[in-house]
mmCIF file of C-alpha atoms in Angstrom:
data_model
loop_
_atom_site.group_PDB
_atom_site.id
_atom_site.type_symbol
_atom_site.label_atom_id
_atom_site.label_comp_id
_atom_site.label_asym_id
_atom_site.label_seq_id
_atom_site.Cartn_x
_atom_site.Cartn_y
_atom_site.Cartn_z
ATOM 1 C CA MET A 27 -31.187 94.860 -125.922
ATOM 2 C CA THR A 28 -31.860 91.200 -125.380
ATOM 3 C CA ASP A 29 -34.721 89.468 -124.015
ATOM 4 C CA GLY A 30 -35.731 90.172 -120.307
ATOM 5 C CA GLU A 31 -33.291 92.910 -120.109
ATOM 6 C CA THR A 32 -34.306 96.343 -118.798
ATOM 7 C CA GLY A 33 -33.272 100.503 -119.295
ATOM 8 C CA GLY A 34 -35.438 102.727 -121.447
ATOM 9 C CA MET A 35 -38.806 103.286 -123.060
ATOM 10 C CA PHE A 36 -40.181 103.377 -126.379
ATOM 11 C CA ARG A 37 -42.954 105.663 -127.650
ATOM 12 C CA LEU A 38 -45.129 104.874 -130.591
ATOM 13 C CA ALA A 39 -47.275 107.080 -132.442
ATOM 14 C CA TYR A 40 -49.957 106.312 -134.428
ATOM 15 C CA VAL A 41 -53.202 108.006 -136.358
ATOM 16 C CA PRO A 42 -56.356 107.020 -136.246
ATOM 17 C CA GLY A 43 -57.474 103.834 -137.835
ATOM 18 C CA VAL A 44 -54.342 102.210 -137.742
ATOM 19 C CA THR A 45 -54.114 99.339 -135.146
ATOM 20 C CA PRO A 46 -50.404 98.893 -133.644
ATOM 21 C CA ALA A 47 -51.489 96.144 -131.326
ATOM 22 C CA LYS A 48 -50.733 92.825 -133.090
ATOM 23 C CA TRP A 49 -46.935 94.683 -133.304
ATOM 24 C CA VAL A 50 -47.331 95.766 -129.917
ATOM 25 C CA ASN A 51 -47.678 92.381 -128.428
ATOM 26 C CA VAL A 52 -45.189 90.858 -129.930
ATOM 27 C CA TRP A 53 -42.598 93.693 -128.348
ATOM 28 C CA THR A 54 -43.689 93.027 -125.534
ATOM 29 C CA GLU A 55 -43.334 88.937 -125.216
ATOM 30 C CA ARG A 56 -39.630 89.683 -126.701
ATOM 31 C CA MET A 57 -38.492 93.346 -124.498
ATOM 32 C CA PRO A 58 -40.464 92.488 -121.078
ATOM 33 C CA GLY A 59 -38.332 95.228 -120.103
ATOM 34 C CA VAL A 60 -38.889 98.355 -122.256
ATOM 35 C CA PRO A 61 -42.481 99.249 -122.045
ATOM 36 C CA VAL A 62 -43.863 100.502 -124.931
ATOM 37 C CA THR A 63 -46.062 104.191 -124.923
ATOM 38 C CA LEU A 64 -48.817 104.475 -127.607
ATOM 39 C CA VAL A 65 -49.629 108.128 -128.283
ATOM 40 C CA ALA A 66 -52.396 108.817 -130.279
ATOM 41 C CA VAL A 67 -51.983 111.800 -132.816
ATOM 42 C CA PRO A 68 -53.831 113.583 -135.679
ATOM 43 C CA ALA A 69 -52.999 112.556 -138.951
ATOM 44 C CA ALA A 70 -52.212 115.858 -139.768
ATOM 45 C CA ASP A 71 -49.415 116.335 -136.623
ATOM 46 C CA ALA A 72 -47.639 113.226 -136.739
ATOM 47 C CA VAL A 73 -44.824 113.882 -138.438
ATOM 48 C CA GLY A 74 -44.285 117.015 -136.261
ATOM 49 C CA LEU A 75 -44.448 115.117 -133.062
ATOM 50 C CA LEU A 76 -41.547 112.891 -134.476
ATOM 51 C CA ARG A 77 -39.613 115.811 -135.811
ATOM 52 C CA ASN A 78 -39.813 117.505 -132.122
ATOM 53 C CA GLY A 79 -38.955 114.310 -130.405
ATOM 54 C CA GLY A 80 -42.254 113.107 -128.967
ATOM 55 C CA ALA A 81 -41.975 109.665 -130.061
ATOM 56 C CA ASP A 82 -39.601 107.608 -131.171
ATOM 57 C CA ALA A 83 -41.403 106.386 -134.083
ATOM 58 C CA GLY A 84 -44.781 106.053 -136.059
ATOM 59 C CA LEU A 85 -47.095 104.697 -138.251
ATOM 60 C CA VAL A 86 -49.053 107.321 -140.112
ATOM 61 C CA ARG A 87 -50.889 106.984 -143.860
ATOM 62 C CA LEU A 88 -48.797 108.388 -146.770
ATOM 63 C CA PRO A 89 -48.342 110.562 -148.130
ATOM 64 C CA ILE A 90 -45.619 113.035 -145.933
ATOM 65 C CA ASP A 91 -43.243 114.997 -145.753
ATOM 66 C CA ARG A 92 -40.171 112.837 -145.834
ATOM 67 C CA ASP A 93 -37.719 115.296 -145.325
ATOM 68 C CA GLY A 94 -35.257 114.140 -142.775
ATOM 69 C CA LEU A 95 -37.305 110.629 -142.062
ATOM 70 C CA SER A 96 -36.550 107.236 -142.796
ATOM 71 C CA VAL A 97 -40.266 105.804 -144.120
ATOM 72 C CA ILE A 98 -41.102 101.745 -144.508
ATOM 73 C CA PRO A 99 -44.282 101.335 -146.319
ATOM 74 C CA LEU A 100 -46.626 98.871 -144.719
ATOM 75 C CA TYR A 101 -49.825 97.893 -145.964
ATOM 76 C CA VAL A 102 -52.274 99.577 -148.281
ATOM 77 C CA GLU A 103 -55.786 99.844 -147.348
ATOM 78 C CA THR A 104 -59.239 99.324 -149.297
ATOM 79 C CA THR A 105 -61.044 102.859 -150.092
ATOM 80 C CA VAL A 106 -64.232 102.574 -149.265
ATOM 81 C CA VAL A 107 -67.297 104.920 -149.636
ATOM 82 C CA VAL A 108 -69.219 106.070 -146.629
ATOM 83 C CA VAL A 109 -73.064 106.865 -147.003
ATOM 84 C CA PRO A 110 -76.720 106.630 -144.994
ATOM 85 C CA LYS A 111 -77.865 103.726 -145.501
ATOM 86 C CA ASP A 112 -81.141 105.016 -147.906
ATOM 87 C CA HIS A 113 -78.557 106.020 -150.173
ATOM 88 C CA ALA A 114 -78.612 104.317 -153.388
ATOM 89 C CA VAL A 115 -75.038 102.917 -153.267
ATOM 90 C CA ALA A 116 -76.122 101.192 -150.432
ATOM 91 C CA ALA A 117 -77.915 98.557 -152.302
ATOM 92 C CA ALA A 118 -75.031 97.803 -154.440
ATOM 93 C CA ASP A 119 -71.747 95.096 -153.133
ATOM 94 C CA GLU A 120 -69.409 97.947 -154.568
ATOM 95 C CA VAL A 121 -69.137 100.865 -156.409
ATOM 96 C CA SER A 122 -66.801 103.057 -159.268
ATOM 97 C CA VAL A 123 -65.988 106.147 -158.974
ATOM 98 C CA ALA A 124 -67.708 107.110 -162.148
ATOM 99 C CA ASP A 125 -70.761 105.907 -160.242
ATOM 100 C CA LEU A 126 -70.615 108.986 -157.635
ATOM 101 C CA ILE A 127 -70.120 111.709 -160.362
ATOM 102 C CA ASP A 128 -73.462 113.022 -159.589
ATOM 103 C CA ASP A 129 -72.432 112.984 -155.497
ATOM 104 C CA GLU A 130 -71.197 115.842 -153.474
ATOM 105 C CA VAL A 131 -68.457 114.771 -151.866
ATOM 106 C CA PHE A 132 -66.504 115.832 -148.601
ATOM 107 C CA HIS A 133 -62.920 116.435 -149.038
ATOM 108 C CA PRO A 134 -61.387 116.998 -145.187
ATOM 109 C CA LEU A 135 -58.569 118.748 -144.218
ATOM 110 C CA ASP A 136 -57.089 114.977 -143.083
ATOM 111 C CA ASP A 137 -57.287 113.340 -145.998
ATOM 112 C CA SER A 138 -54.962 110.865 -146.413
ATOM 113 C CA ILE A 139 -56.126 109.508 -150.100
ATOM 114 C CA GLU A 140 -54.049 111.223 -153.249
ATOM 115 C CA TRP A 141 -56.784 111.774 -155.247
ATOM 116 C CA THR A 142 -54.903 113.122 -159.324
ATOM 117 C CA ALA A 143 -58.871 114.073 -159.668
ATOM 118 C CA ARG A 144 -61.523 113.688 -156.685
ATOM 119 C CA PRO A 145 -64.544 112.352 -157.396
ATOM 120 C CA GLY A 146 -68.220 113.264 -157.458
ATOM 121 C CA LEU A 147 -68.957 117.163 -157.187
ATOM 122 C CA PRO A 148 -67.194 119.435 -154.063
ATOM 123 C CA ALA A 149 -68.887 119.816 -150.980
ATOM 124 C CA PHE A 150 -70.611 122.951 -149.665
ATOM 125 C CA THR A 151 -67.728 122.793 -147.144
ATOM 126 C CA ARG A 152 -63.755 120.990 -146.372
ATOM 127 C CA PRO A 153 -64.757 119.557 -142.945
ATOM 128 C CA ALA A 154 -61.427 120.077 -140.484
ATOM 129 C CA THR A 155 -60.952 116.166 -139.618
ATOM 130 C CA THR A 156 -62.658 112.790 -141.131
ATOM 131 C CA ALA A 157 -64.908 112.777 -137.683
ATOM 132 C CA ASP A 158 -66.498 116.219 -138.693
ATOM 133 C CA ALA A 159 -67.485 114.888 -142.438
ATOM 134 C CA VAL A 160 -69.064 111.451 -141.186
ATOM 135 C CA GLU A 161 -70.955 113.669 -139.229
ATOM 136 C CA LEU A 162 -71.748 115.724 -142.341
ATOM 137 C CA VAL A 163 -72.591 112.209 -144.070
ATOM 138 C CA ALA A 164 -74.871 111.534 -141.480
ATOM 139 C CA ALA A 165 -76.734 114.773 -141.875
ATOM 140 C CA GLY A 166 -77.564 113.419 -145.104
ATOM 141 C CA THR A 167 -75.118 116.946 -147.212
ATOM 142 C CA GLY A 168 -72.698 114.261 -149.272
ATOM 143 C CA ILE A 169 -70.574 111.569 -149.051
ATOM 144 C CA LEU A 170 -67.385 110.735 -148.307
ATOM 145 C CA LEU A 171 -64.319 108.272 -149.904
ATOM 146 C CA VAL A 172 -62.102 107.444 -146.306
ATOM 147 C CA PRO A 173 -59.979 104.387 -146.183
ATOM 148 C CA LEU A 174 -61.315 101.193 -144.736
ATOM 149 C CA SER A 175 -60.365 101.365 -141.336
ATOM 150 C CA LEU A 176 -61.551 104.854 -140.555
ATOM 151 C CA ALA A 177 -64.731 104.057 -142.029
ATOM 152 C CA ARG A 178 -65.054 101.377 -139.038
ATOM 153 C CA LEU A 179 -63.368 103.825 -136.687
ATOM 154 C CA HIS A 180 -66.536 106.064 -137.263
ATOM 155 C CA HIS A 181 -69.215 103.842 -137.597
ATOM 156 C CA ARG A 182 -73.201 104.843 -136.847
ATOM 157 C CA ARG A 183 -76.209 102.717 -137.199
ATOM 158 C CA ASP A 184 -77.562 105.384 -139.441
ATOM 159 C CA LEU A 185 -74.317 105.134 -142.256
ATOM 160 C CA THR A 186 -72.986 102.123 -144.343
ATOM 161 C CA TYR A 187 -69.881 102.027 -146.307
ATOM 162 C CA ARG A 188 -69.005 100.275 -149.710
ATOM 163 C CA PRO A 189 -65.470 99.534 -151.988
ATOM 164 C CA VAL A 190 -64.602 101.993 -154.529
ATOM 165 C CA THR A 191 -62.992 99.592 -156.851
ATOM 166 C CA ASP A 192 -60.839 102.149 -159.258
ATOM 167 C CA ALA A 193 -60.535 104.469 -156.371
ATOM 168 C CA PRO A 194 -56.569 105.088 -155.220
ATOM 169 C CA ARG A 195 -55.543 103.754 -151.866
ATOM 170 C CA SER A 196 -54.143 104.876 -148.788
ATOM 171 C CA GLN A 197 -51.000 103.603 -147.620
ATOM 172 C CA VAL A 198 -49.701 102.843 -144.196
ATOM 173 C CA ALA A 199 -46.000 103.207 -143.013
ATOM 174 C CA LEU A 200 -43.453 103.165 -140.461
ATOM 175 C CA THR A 201 -41.388 106.730 -140.087
ATOM 176 C CA TRP A 202 -39.029 107.869 -137.661
ATOM 177 C CA PRO A 203 -36.412 110.682 -137.755
ATOM 178 C CA THR A 204 -33.507 109.253 -139.575
ATOM 179 C CA GLU A 205 -30.408 110.556 -137.070
ATOM 180 C CA ALA A 206 -32.119 108.952 -134.432
ATOM 181 C CA THR A 207 -32.435 105.398 -135.546
ATOM 182 C CA THR A 208 -31.940 103.763 -131.682
ATOM 183 C CA ASP A 209 -31.317 100.365 -131.050
ATOM 184 C CA LEU A 210 -34.947 100.637 -129.908
ATOM 185 C CA VAL A 211 -36.140 101.773 -133.263
ATOM 186 C CA GLU A 212 -34.103 98.700 -135.105
ATOM 187 C CA ASP A 213 -35.775 96.217 -133.016
ATOM 188 C CA PHE A 214 -39.260 97.997 -133.816
ATOM 189 C CA ILE A 215 -38.073 97.773 -137.503
ATOM 190 C CA GLY A 216 -37.534 94.290 -137.372
ATOM 191 C CA ILE A 217 -40.454 92.942 -135.546
ATOM 192 C CA VAL A 218 -42.889 94.885 -138.096
ATOM 193 C CA ARG A 219 -41.118 93.378 -140.916
ATOM 194 C CA GLY A 220 -41.444 89.956 -139.346
ATOM 195 C CA ARG A 221 -37.975 88.801 -138.733
ATOM 196 C CA THR A 222 -36.991 86.583 -135.920
ATOM 197 C CA VAL A 223 -36.011 86.837 -132.530
ATOM 198 C CA ASN A 224 -33.199 85.193 -134.003
ATOM 199 C CA SER A 225 -33.027 86.365 -137.747
ATOM 200 C CA SER A 226 -29.640 87.707 -139.375
ATOM 201 C CA ARG A 227 -31.454 90.775 -140.439
ATOM 202 C CA GLY A 228 -31.679 91.567 -136.945
ATOM 203 C CA ARG A 229 -29.321 92.762 -133.910
ATOM 204 C CA THR A 230 -26.963 90.645 -133.478
ATOM 205 C CA PRO A 231 -26.996 89.021 -129.555
ATOM 206 C CA ALA A 232 -23.718 90.273 -128.049
ATOM 207 C CA SER A 233 -23.269 86.587 -127.608
ATOM 208 C CA SER A 234 -22.482 85.721 -130.800
ATOM 209 C CA VAL A 235 -20.691 88.653 -131.783
ATOM 210 C CA GLN A 236 -16.760 87.485 -132.074
ATOM 211 C CA LYS A 237 -13.987 89.659 -131.053
ATOM 212 C CA PRO A 238 -11.091 89.533 -133.806
ATOM 213 C CA ALA A 239 -8.922 87.362 -131.491
ATOM 214 C CA GLN A 240 -11.559 84.916 -131.867
ATOM 215 C CA ARG A 241 -11.720 84.700 -135.092
ATOM 216 C CA GLN A 242 -7.969 84.274 -136.118
ATOM 217 C CA ALA A 243 -8.197 81.346 -133.408
ATOM 218 C CA GLN A 244 -10.164 80.032 -135.926
ATOM 219 C CA ARG A 245 -8.610 80.444 -138.727
ATOM 220 C CA PRO A 246 -5.981 77.638 -140.144
ATOM 221 C CA ALA A 247 -2.574 77.886 -140.190
ATOM 222 C CA GLN A 248 -0.562 79.356 -142.524
ATOM 223 C CA ASN A 249 3.099 79.097 -143.856
ATOM 224 C CA GLY A 250 4.992 81.598 -145.330
ATOM 225 C CA SER A 251 4.393 80.659 -148.727
ATOM 226 C CA GLY A 252 0.588 81.794 -148.008
ATOM 227 C CA ARG A 253 -0.520 78.180 -148.350
ATOM 228 C CA ARG A 254 -2.498 76.402 -145.458
ATOM 229 C CA THR A 255 -0.221 74.195 -142.848
ATOM 230 C CA VAL A 256 -0.961 70.946 -142.807
ATOM 231 C CA PRO A 257 -1.643 69.673 -139.443
ATOM 232 C CA THR A 258 0.682 67.070 -138.072
ATOM 233 C CA GLY A 259 -0.091 63.821 -137.976
ATOM 234 C CA ARG A 260 -1.551 63.813 -142.031
ATOM 235 C CA ARG A 261 0.348 61.950 -144.264
ATOM 236 C CA ARG A 262 0.892 64.254 -147.532
ATOM 237 C CA LYS A 263 -0.553 62.422 -150.847
ATOM 238 C CA GLY A 264 2.485 61.545 -152.761
ATOM 239 C CA ASN A 265 4.057 58.343 -155.079
ATOM 240 C CA ARG A 266 4.511 55.896 -152.583
ATOM 241 C CA PRO A 267 7.604 54.003 -153.013
ATOM 242 C CA ARG A 268 7.400 50.730 -155.342
#
């Protein structure tokens, strides 16, 4: 697919808190004839959507079930703790997991942080979503640890957040069904990896692909011994007559 060429559509799924705009803008500049359809999907449903053909690729949070999927990690996010503004944590610039040992911590079912040991005390319930957990934090019934982008997405005036310096961090990745690695998927991979239009690692434009006959014509002619033939008019080096 070259610049300005039309045909097809690219469907990109993304989970809450992930912002695909910078990559979509590059796509739109390079491939104006191929529209992008953005598909917002809950984190828990992203893999199922891809496997069912609901999107060509997705921006998700790891970990996921990688069976049948190709995955390219993109970046990691700082983990923050979300608390009411009158909470003791609000007085600090940053905290550690140990600082939260006496707090009740919500663990939503869509949590994307891998914990070997969860901080604090278990809260009285496991909310279905991060959005539900934020509402419970606002009600003063516990605190919540989330990736920074989710804290920003669910920002409220009565809440604040602080970095947790030693907490595990969430990782955002591009993923797609391996058996459905189309040319459009390859194009998007090139964009998220920062390749230029003419990058040698991107898809090669058709105009730059040489046919076998063209490559053969450019090779120097060889004689029967396998040595290159000296072009006519070029004098061989040898002993000059005395």
